[in-house]
Amino acid sequence: MTRRRWILLNPGPVNLSPAVREALLGDDLCHREPEFARLQARVCQRLLDVYGLTAGVWSAVPLCGSGTAAVEAMLAAVPTEGRVLVVENGVYGERMGRICAVHGIAHETLHLEWGEEIPLEAVERRLAESAFTHLAVVHHETTTGRLNPLDALDALCARSGVALLVDAVSSFGAEALSFDALAACAGTANKCLHGVAGLSFVLARRGFLAQAPRPPRSVYLDLAAYARALAAGDTPFTMPPQLHHALDAALEELEREGGWSARHARYRTLAARVAQGLAELGIEPLLAENESSVVLRAYRLPRGLSYAHLHDALKAEGFVIYAGQGGLAQRIFRISTMGELTLEDMDRLIDAFRRILPRAVR
Ligand SMILES: *Cc1c(COP(=O)(O)O)cnc(C)c1O
């Protein structure tokens, strides 16, 4: 089989490393046999190890589904008497608000423009005004590339006696997380961890899982049920063994490469090469470097260049970039530097831009 090597600059699924691709060919397993239980336990331990979390305090709970499944399972586990303040400054914050609404979870939203900086004093004031038990926030808002100030939000929650719930789907494995007030965070296999799409996870304090509503708000996304089964070496539903093999290999690779901080440094180098190359062509980033994650950056479309044209011209050269969402669709494009990518790939990308731009814009 010959494979076309697309260079994926979309925020997941990412280009796989040879080791992760090879792992997909691992043993066929039954999800109710001890071989699978051992594989799953190893993956969970490796997930905790990424940020050095203690197994007695924290549980890693794998779920079958994309990142949204993990975010939804996390929020559906908010205690019956819980009240959540959801911060929205992009698509994924708004999705958390929708999830709370659908599940009938008592919540309010702090709604901001997409890409707007989170006003910390306003968050703290809202938490003080009303009896919220949880603050829900997206760490890296992939809508715009904005990295929300998790450290400050965590400290603020600790001061306010509020538990923090984080969508860390596009940051887990490549950005610094904070754990003081954290009750749970949601992540996925196929973004910064470089695994295969279809497996996601919630990392939760055992105390948070113990307070989950019973009966649960969802049958399939009942986080506490997964955690209970996991503790017994079992799983409530069929699990994908191949995706576990792949995530196991991906986490081993991450560890061997030096962990999340090494990956952070690597993404930073790749992203800086792209930003510099595009700046030389007059293409500006949407956000300043210190406001943006190292995982993905959004750029303003040059005047006179449509996204469709840019996308198709780059795709003809093997590069898949990513559109802006909603109202940003005609104004920006996004480039993620997750996955098995090299500096040479970035240089070839800039060369492709150089060839495409003069024809398109002038
Ligand atoms: C990718 C992503 C998700 C999950 O999206 P899926 O399409 O379910 O994979 C959730 N939150 C953020 C911040 C993301 O970047």
Tab-separated table of C-alpha atoms and ligand atoms in Angstrom:
chain	number	residue	atom	x	y	z
A	1	MET	CA	0.000	0.000	0.000
A	2	THR	CA	1.409	3.387	-0.879
A	3	ARG	CA	0.473	6.168	1.465
A	4	ARG	CA	0.221	9.831	0.626
A	5	ARG	CA	1.965	11.837	3.315
A	6	TRP	CA	-0.302	14.772	3.946
A	7	ILE	CA	1.291	17.299	6.233
A	8	LEU	CA	-1.521	17.875	8.723
A	9	LEU	CA	-1.514	21.403	10.140
A	10	ASN	CA	-5.057	21.060	11.498
A	11	PRO	CA	-5.494	20.742	15.278
A	12	GLY	CA	-5.751	16.964	15.295
A	13	PRO	CA	-5.844	14.266	14.146
A	14	VAL	CA	-2.082	14.613	13.752
A	15	ASN	CA	0.568	12.955	11.627
A	16	LEU	CA	1.561	9.734	13.387
A	17	SER	CA	5.088	8.668	14.189
A	18	PRO	CA	6.292	5.310	12.801
A	19	ALA	CA	6.210	3.800	16.326
A	20	VAL	CA	2.602	4.825	16.931
A	21	ARG	CA	1.507	3.596	13.510
A	22	GLU	CA	3.301	0.292	14.161
A	23	ALA	CA	1.556	-0.042	17.536
A	24	LEU	CA	-1.816	-0.120	15.771
A	25	LEU	CA	-0.807	-3.611	14.608
A	26	GLY	CA	-0.470	-4.827	18.221
A	27	ASP	CA	-2.183	-7.940	19.572
A	28	ASP	CA	-5.895	-8.421	19.016
A	29	LEU	CA	-7.384	-8.360	22.509
A	30	CYS	CA	-10.732	-8.894	24.155
A	31	HIS	CA	-11.598	-5.875	26.304
A	32	ARG	CA	-12.763	-8.195	29.121
A	33	GLU	CA	-9.479	-10.131	29.402
A	34	PRO	CA	-6.592	-9.379	31.780
A	35	GLU	CA	-4.289	-8.547	28.852
A	36	PHE	CA	-6.489	-5.566	28.009
A	37	ALA	CA	-6.870	-4.616	31.682
A	38	ARG	CA	-3.067	-4.466	31.962
A	39	LEU	CA	-2.800	-2.387	28.787
A	40	GLN	CA	-5.459	0.028	30.019
A	41	ALA	CA	-3.858	0.295	33.469
A	42	ARG	CA	-0.491	1.077	31.849
A	43	VAL	CA	-2.040	3.787	29.649
A	44	CYS	CA	-3.747	5.320	32.723
A	45	GLN	CA	-0.492	5.335	34.691
A	46	ARG	CA	1.343	6.957	31.779
A	47	LEU	CA	-1.404	9.624	31.540
A	48	LEU	CA	-0.939	10.454	35.227
A	49	ASP	CA	2.837	10.468	34.758
A	50	VAL	CA	2.693	13.172	32.059
A	51	TYR	CA	2.173	15.752	34.834
A	52	GLY	CA	3.520	13.674	37.705
A	53	LEU	CA	0.148	13.119	39.410
A	54	THR	CA	-0.283	10.654	42.283
A	55	ALA	CA	-2.508	7.646	41.609
A	56	GLY	CA	-3.987	7.715	45.129
A	57	VAL	CA	-5.414	11.194	44.556
A	58	TRP	CA	-6.095	11.199	40.815
A	59	SER	CA	-7.713	8.825	38.329
A	60	ALA	CA	-7.146	8.767	34.593
A	61	VAL	CA	-10.313	7.525	32.893
A	62	PRO	CA	-10.101	6.623	29.185
A	63	LEU	CA	-13.225	6.976	27.060
A	64	CYS	CA	-14.103	5.881	23.562
A	65	GLY	CA	-14.880	9.017	21.571
A	66	SER	CA	-13.290	12.273	20.411
A	67	GLY	CA	-12.283	15.034	22.837
A	68	THR	CA	-15.835	16.320	23.174
A	69	ALA	CA	-16.855	12.985	24.728
A	70	ALA	CA	-14.337	13.577	27.506
A	71	VAL	CA	-15.474	17.180	28.046
A	72	GLU	CA	-19.115	16.058	28.178
A	73	ALA	CA	-18.367	13.149	30.548
A	74	MET	CA	-16.439	15.535	32.841
A	75	LEU	CA	-19.277	18.075	33.019
A	76	ALA	CA	-21.960	15.380	33.362
A	77	ALA	CA	-20.148	14.271	36.539
A	78	VAL	CA	-20.720	17.632	38.280
A	79	PRO	CA	-22.636	16.837	41.502
A	80	THR	CA	-26.420	17.237	41.427
A	81	GLU	CA	-26.210	20.227	43.779
A	82	GLY	CA	-23.325	21.781	41.801
A	83	ARG	CA	-23.435	25.232	40.139
A	84	VAL	CA	-21.007	25.952	37.336
A	85	LEU	CA	-19.695	29.251	35.974
A	86	VAL	CA	-18.643	28.607	32.367
A	87	VAL	CA	-16.175	31.016	30.783
A	88	GLU	CA	-16.746	31.383	27.050
A	89	ASN	CA	-14.169	33.063	24.790
A	90	GLY	CA	-14.379	30.747	21.809
A	91	VAL	CA	-16.162	27.783	20.246
A	92	TYR	CA	-15.070	25.297	22.906
A	93	GLY	CA	-16.082	27.414	25.879
A	94	GLU	CA	-19.475	27.886	24.253
A	95	ARG	CA	-19.659	24.111	23.728
A	96	MET	CA	-19.182	23.587	27.475
A	97	GLY	CA	-22.076	26.001	28.067
A	98	ARG	CA	-24.233	23.988	25.645
A	99	ILE	CA	-23.278	20.718	27.341
A	100	CYS	CA	-24.328	22.127	30.730
A	101	ALA	CA	-27.634	23.288	29.236
A	102	VAL	CA	-28.371	19.932	27.567
A	103	HIS	CA	-27.696	18.013	30.782
A	104	GLY	CA	-29.666	20.453	32.912
A	105	ILE	CA	-26.604	21.321	35.004
A	106	ALA	CA	-27.146	24.526	36.998
A	107	HIS	CA	-24.824	27.039	35.354
A	108	GLU	CA	-24.236	30.586	34.206
A	109	THR	CA	-21.917	31.782	31.489
A	110	LEU	CA	-19.371	34.572	31.413
A	111	HIS	CA	-19.626	35.320	27.725
A	112	LEU	CA	-16.776	37.081	25.936
A	113	GLU	CA	-15.902	37.739	22.300
A	114	TRP	CA	-13.947	34.968	20.625
A	115	GLY	CA	-10.279	35.526	21.321
A	116	GLU	CA	-10.907	38.095	24.072
A	117	GLU	CA	-8.666	37.932	27.130
A	118	ILE	CA	-10.406	36.527	30.220
A	119	PRO	CA	-10.890	39.374	32.749
A	120	LEU	CA	-9.706	37.698	35.949
A	121	GLU	CA	-11.248	40.280	38.311
A	122	ALA	CA	-14.642	39.832	36.641
A	123	VAL	CA	-14.389	36.056	37.075
A	124	GLU	CA	-13.468	36.432	40.730
A	125	ARG	CA	-16.334	38.894	41.270
A	126	ARG	CA	-18.866	36.562	39.627
A	127	LEU	CA	-17.657	33.674	41.776
A	128	ALA	CA	-18.024	35.803	44.922
A	129	GLU	CA	-21.487	37.144	43.968
A	130	SER	CA	-23.169	33.813	43.493
A	131	ALA	CA	-22.736	30.411	45.089
A	132	PHE	CA	-20.810	28.636	42.357
A	133	THR	CA	-19.184	25.316	43.160
A	134	HIS	CA	-17.244	24.930	39.895
A	135	LEU	CA	-15.550	27.092	37.277
A	136	ALA	CA	-15.345	25.564	33.790
A	137	VAL	CA	-12.785	26.943	31.372
A	138	VAL	CA	-10.964	26.003	28.187
A	139	HIS	CA	-7.185	26.038	28.590
A	140	HIS	CA	-6.129	26.507	24.989
A	141	GLU	CA	-9.025	28.012	22.991
A	142	THR	CA	-8.277	26.401	19.655
A	143	THR	CA	-10.764	28.795	17.987
A	144	THR	CA	-8.142	31.550	18.049
A	145	GLY	CA	-5.040	29.925	19.521
A	146	ARG	CA	-5.450	31.912	22.740
A	147	LEU	CA	-3.889	30.269	25.781
A	148	ASN	CA	-6.125	31.166	28.714
A	149	PRO	CA	-4.270	31.908	31.986
A	150	LEU	CA	-4.843	28.583	33.721
A	151	ASP	CA	-2.327	29.286	36.457
A	152	ALA	CA	-4.090	32.498	37.528
A	153	LEU	CA	-7.551	30.910	37.206
A	154	ASP	CA	-6.415	27.964	39.321
A	155	ALA	CA	-5.085	30.314	42.020
A	156	LEU	CA	-8.287	32.357	41.900
A	157	CYS	CA	-10.397	29.190	42.310
A	158	ALA	CA	-8.239	28.051	45.223
A	159	ARG	CA	-8.833	31.462	46.911
A	160	SER	CA	-12.572	31.307	46.187
A	161	GLY	CA	-13.012	27.715	47.335
A	162	VAL	CA	-14.310	26.757	43.878
A	163	ALA	CA	-13.302	23.596	41.995
A	164	LEU	CA	-11.871	23.997	38.502
A	165	LEU	CA	-12.956	21.955	35.462
A	166	VAL	CA	-10.728	22.338	32.410
A	167	ASP	CA	-11.063	21.486	28.752
A	168	ALA	CA	-7.384	20.686	28.180
A	169	VAL	CA	-8.102	18.819	24.951
A	170	SER	CA	-5.706	20.888	22.828
A	171	SER	CA	-3.085	21.581	25.504
A	172	PHE	CA	-2.626	18.347	27.473
A	173	GLY	CA	0.920	17.146	26.826
A	174	ALA	CA	2.375	20.428	25.549
A	175	GLU	CA	1.415	23.291	27.905
A	176	ALA	CA	1.832	23.745	31.658
A	177	LEU	CA	-1.240	22.693	33.628
A	178	SER	CA	-2.136	23.770	37.188
A	179	PHE	CA	-3.620	21.376	39.693
A	180	ASP	CA	-4.249	23.211	42.994
A	181	ALA	CA	-7.992	23.763	42.549
A	182	LEU	CA	-8.408	21.380	39.628
A	183	ALA	CA	-11.188	18.809	40.046
A	184	ALA	CA	-10.853	17.356	36.547
A	185	CYS	CA	-9.531	18.026	33.074
A	186	ALA	CA	-10.458	16.508	29.728
A	187	GLY	CA	-7.899	15.438	27.132
A	188	THR	CA	-7.618	13.454	23.936
A	189	ALA	CA	-5.229	10.934	22.402
A	190	ASN	CA	-4.903	12.608	19.032
A	191	LYS	CA	-3.699	16.128	19.692
A	192	CYS	CA	-0.546	16.981	21.693
A	193	LEU	CA	-0.099	13.350	22.786
A	194	HIS	CA	0.261	12.190	19.139
A	195	GLY	CA	-1.991	9.126	19.509
A	196	VAL	CA	-4.818	8.006	17.241
A	197	ALA	CA	-8.224	9.738	17.082
A	198	GLY	CA	-11.152	8.021	18.806
A	199	LEU	CA	-9.798	7.742	22.347
A	200	SER	CA	-10.099	10.528	24.905
A	201	PHE	CA	-9.794	10.712	28.683
A	202	VAL	CA	-10.655	12.600	31.834
A	203	LEU	CA	-8.110	13.080	34.566
A	204	ALA	CA	-10.096	13.534	37.750
A	205	ARG	CA	-9.626	13.781	41.484
A	206	ARG	CA	-11.045	10.687	43.137
A	207	GLY	CA	-13.138	12.979	45.337
A	208	PHE	CA	-14.778	14.529	42.255
A	209	LEU	CA	-15.674	11.062	40.924
A	210	ALA	CA	-17.096	10.032	44.298
A	211	GLN	CA	-19.564	12.958	44.208
A	212	ALA	CA	-20.867	12.253	40.684
A	213	PRO	CA	-24.673	12.106	40.459
A	214	ARG	CA	-26.409	8.784	40.907
A	215	PRO	CA	-28.334	7.972	38.837
A	216	PRO	CA	-25.969	9.516	36.279
A	217	ARG	CA	-26.929	12.195	33.747
A	218	SER	CA	-25.766	9.971	30.865
A	219	VAL	CA	-25.645	6.220	30.356
A	220	TYR	CA	-22.648	6.114	28.005
A	221	LEU	CA	-20.729	9.112	29.386
A	222	ASP	CA	-20.981	8.099	33.046
A	223	LEU	CA	-17.457	8.929	34.178
A	224	ALA	CA	-17.858	7.417	37.641
A	225	ALA	CA	-19.028	4.106	36.144
A	226	TYR	CA	-15.896	3.957	33.973
A	227	ALA	CA	-13.739	4.706	37.001
A	228	ARG	CA	-15.426	2.011	39.094
A	229	ALA	CA	-15.027	-0.560	36.313
A	230	LEU	CA	-11.421	0.483	35.777
A	231	ALA	CA	-10.628	-0.087	39.453
A	232	ALA	CA	-11.921	-3.647	39.018
A	233	GLY	CA	-9.847	-4.210	35.864
A	234	ASP	CA	-12.984	-3.969	33.772
A	235	THR	CA	-14.781	-1.555	31.456
A	236	PRO	CA	-18.538	-0.847	31.129
A	237	PHE	CA	-18.544	-1.014	27.312
A	238	THR	CA	-16.374	-2.271	24.453
A	239	MET	CA	-13.048	-0.453	24.329
A	240	PRO	CA	-10.792	-0.116	21.272
A	241	PRO	CA	-7.630	-2.137	22.043
A	242	GLN	CA	-5.766	-0.855	18.955
A	243	LEU	CA	-6.236	2.752	20.029
A	244	HIS	CA	-4.908	1.842	23.474
A	245	HIS	CA	-1.839	0.205	21.912
A	246	ALA	CA	-1.296	3.395	19.907
A	247	LEU	CA	-1.745	5.740	22.890
A	248	ASP	CA	0.549	3.554	24.984
A	249	ALA	CA	3.264	3.880	22.323
A	250	ALA	CA	2.622	7.613	21.928
A	251	LEU	CA	2.958	8.200	25.686
A	252	GLU	CA	6.134	6.138	25.794
A	253	GLU	CA	7.512	8.273	22.975
A	254	LEU	CA	6.538	11.483	24.792
A	255	GLU	CA	8.312	10.283	27.926
A	256	ARG	CA	11.439	9.271	25.984
A	257	GLU	CA	11.546	12.659	24.249
A	258	GLY	CA	11.594	14.464	27.614
A	259	GLY	CA	7.920	14.858	28.533
A	260	TRP	CA	5.506	17.748	28.060
A	261	SER	CA	8.091	20.499	28.506
A	262	ALA	CA	10.277	19.065	25.716
A	263	ARG	CA	7.214	18.846	23.500
A	264	HIS	CA	6.345	22.440	24.412
A	265	ALA	CA	9.832	23.540	23.359
A	266	ARG	CA	9.575	21.577	20.118
A	267	TYR	CA	6.207	23.083	19.185
A	268	ARG	CA	7.532	26.536	20.047
A	269	THR	CA	10.436	26.094	17.639
A	270	LEU	CA	8.192	24.864	14.837
A	271	ALA	CA	5.583	27.593	15.414
A	272	ALA	CA	8.261	30.293	15.532
A	273	ARG	CA	9.656	29.122	12.193
A	274	VAL	CA	6.199	29.384	10.616
A	275	ALA	CA	5.440	32.770	12.209
A	276	GLN	CA	8.770	34.198	11.041
A	277	GLY	CA	8.362	32.859	7.509
A	278	LEU	CA	4.837	34.232	7.242
A	279	ALA	CA	5.873	37.590	8.737
A	280	GLU	CA	8.438	37.926	5.944
A	281	LEU	CA	5.552	37.484	3.511
A	282	GLY	CA	3.508	40.153	5.312
A	283	ILE	CA	1.125	37.740	7.028
A	284	GLU	CA	0.260	38.787	10.571
A	285	PRO	CA	-0.724	36.613	13.519
A	286	LEU	CA	-4.149	37.223	15.077
A	287	LEU	CA	-2.690	37.279	18.610
A	288	ALA	CA	0.661	38.293	20.044
A	289	GLU	CA	3.055	35.426	20.669
A	290	ASN	CA	2.722	35.681	24.468
A	291	GLU	CA	-1.082	35.370	24.231
A	292	SER	CA	-1.002	32.332	21.997
A	293	SER	CA	-0.353	28.669	22.698
A	294	VAL	CA	2.643	26.972	21.103
A	295	VAL	CA	0.211	24.351	19.768
A	296	LEU	CA	-1.664	26.423	17.208
A	297	ARG	CA	-1.541	29.972	15.902
A	298	ALA	CA	-4.156	31.883	13.954
A	299	TYR	CA	-3.102	34.246	11.136
A	300	ARG	CA	-4.980	36.986	9.336
A	301	LEU	CA	-5.782	36.167	5.719
A	302	PRO	CA	-3.994	38.680	3.476
A	303	ARG	CA	-6.343	41.112	1.735
A	304	GLY	CA	-7.582	39.698	-1.564
A	305	LEU	CA	-6.816	36.081	-0.684
A	306	SER	CA	-9.728	33.778	0.081
A	307	TYR	CA	-9.345	30.922	2.517
A	308	ALA	CA	-10.648	28.483	-0.096
A	309	HIS	CA	-7.959	29.510	-2.564
A	310	LEU	CA	-5.165	29.349	0.010
A	311	HIS	CA	-6.365	25.994	1.337
A	312	ASP	CA	-6.659	24.409	-2.108
A	313	ALA	CA	-3.331	25.731	-3.350
A	314	LEU	CA	-1.516	24.473	-0.231
A	315	LYS	CA	-3.337	21.154	-0.357
A	316	ALA	CA	-2.159	20.658	-3.929
A	317	GLU	CA	1.341	20.782	-2.419
A	318	GLY	CA	0.437	18.312	0.341
A	319	PHE	CA	-0.275	20.745	3.232
A	320	VAL	CA	-3.609	20.740	5.061
A	321	ILE	CA	-4.275	24.019	6.888
A	322	TYR	CA	-7.367	24.791	8.964
A	323	ALA	CA	-10.125	27.359	8.491
A	324	GLY	CA	-11.413	29.849	11.024
A	325	GLN	CA	-14.794	29.007	12.558
A	326	GLY	CA	-18.023	31.038	12.399
A	327	GLY	CA	-17.431	34.743	11.879
A	328	LEU	CA	-13.671	34.212	11.637
A	329	ALA	CA	-13.995	31.934	8.578
A	330	GLN	CA	-13.341	34.745	6.063
A	331	ARG	CA	-10.707	36.483	8.189
A	332	ILE	CA	-8.212	33.940	9.485
A	333	PHE	CA	-6.544	30.626	8.870
A	334	ARG	CA	-4.946	28.396	11.485
A	335	ILE	CA	-1.739	26.413	11.595
A	336	SER	CA	-1.129	23.787	14.223
A	337	THR	CA	2.338	22.378	14.771
A	338	MET	CA	1.266	19.231	16.619
A	339	GLY	CA	2.226	15.779	15.427
A	340	GLU	CA	5.181	14.192	13.688
A	341	LEU	CA	6.400	17.330	11.894
A	342	THR	CA	9.895	18.618	11.171
A	343	LEU	CA	11.492	22.023	10.664
A	344	GLU	CA	12.018	20.988	7.040
A	345	ASP	CA	8.262	20.524	6.702
A	346	MET	CA	7.819	24.095	7.993
A	347	ASP	CA	10.400	25.439	5.532
A	348	ARG	CA	8.661	23.677	2.667
A	349	LEU	CA	5.359	25.146	3.876
A	350	ILE	CA	6.789	28.666	3.763
A	351	ASP	CA	8.202	27.981	0.274
A	352	ALA	CA	4.719	26.902	-0.814
A	353	PHE	CA	3.239	30.129	0.622
A	354	ARG	CA	5.891	32.131	-1.222
A	355	ARG	CA	4.898	30.506	-4.509
A	356	ILE	CA	1.156	30.871	-3.919
A	357	LEU	CA	0.969	34.418	-2.537
A	358	PRO	CA	2.278	36.611	-5.354
A	359	ARG	CA	-0.121	34.962	-7.811
A	360	ALA	CA	-3.048	35.233	-5.433
A	361	VAL	CA	-2.623	38.698	-3.975
A	362	ARG	CA	-0.906	40.818	-6.587
B	1	LIG	C1	-10.366	19.543	19.537
B	1	LIG	C2	-10.954	20.177	20.712
B	1	LIG	C3	-12.038	19.609	21.385
B	1	LIG	C4	-12.702	18.333	20.948
B	1	LIG	O1	-13.149	18.352	19.640
B	1	LIG	P1	-13.463	16.948	18.960
B	1	LIG	O2	-13.948	17.342	17.603
B	1	LIG	O3	-14.467	16.267	19.776
B	1	LIG	O4	-12.164	16.206	18.921
B	1	LIG	C5	-12.467	20.191	22.563
B	1	LIG	N1	-11.883	21.304	23.030
B	1	LIG	C6	-10.844	21.885	22.412
B	1	LIG	C7	-10.235	23.095	23.033
B	1	LIG	C8	-10.354	21.347	21.222
B	1	LIG	O5	-9.322	21.929	20.597
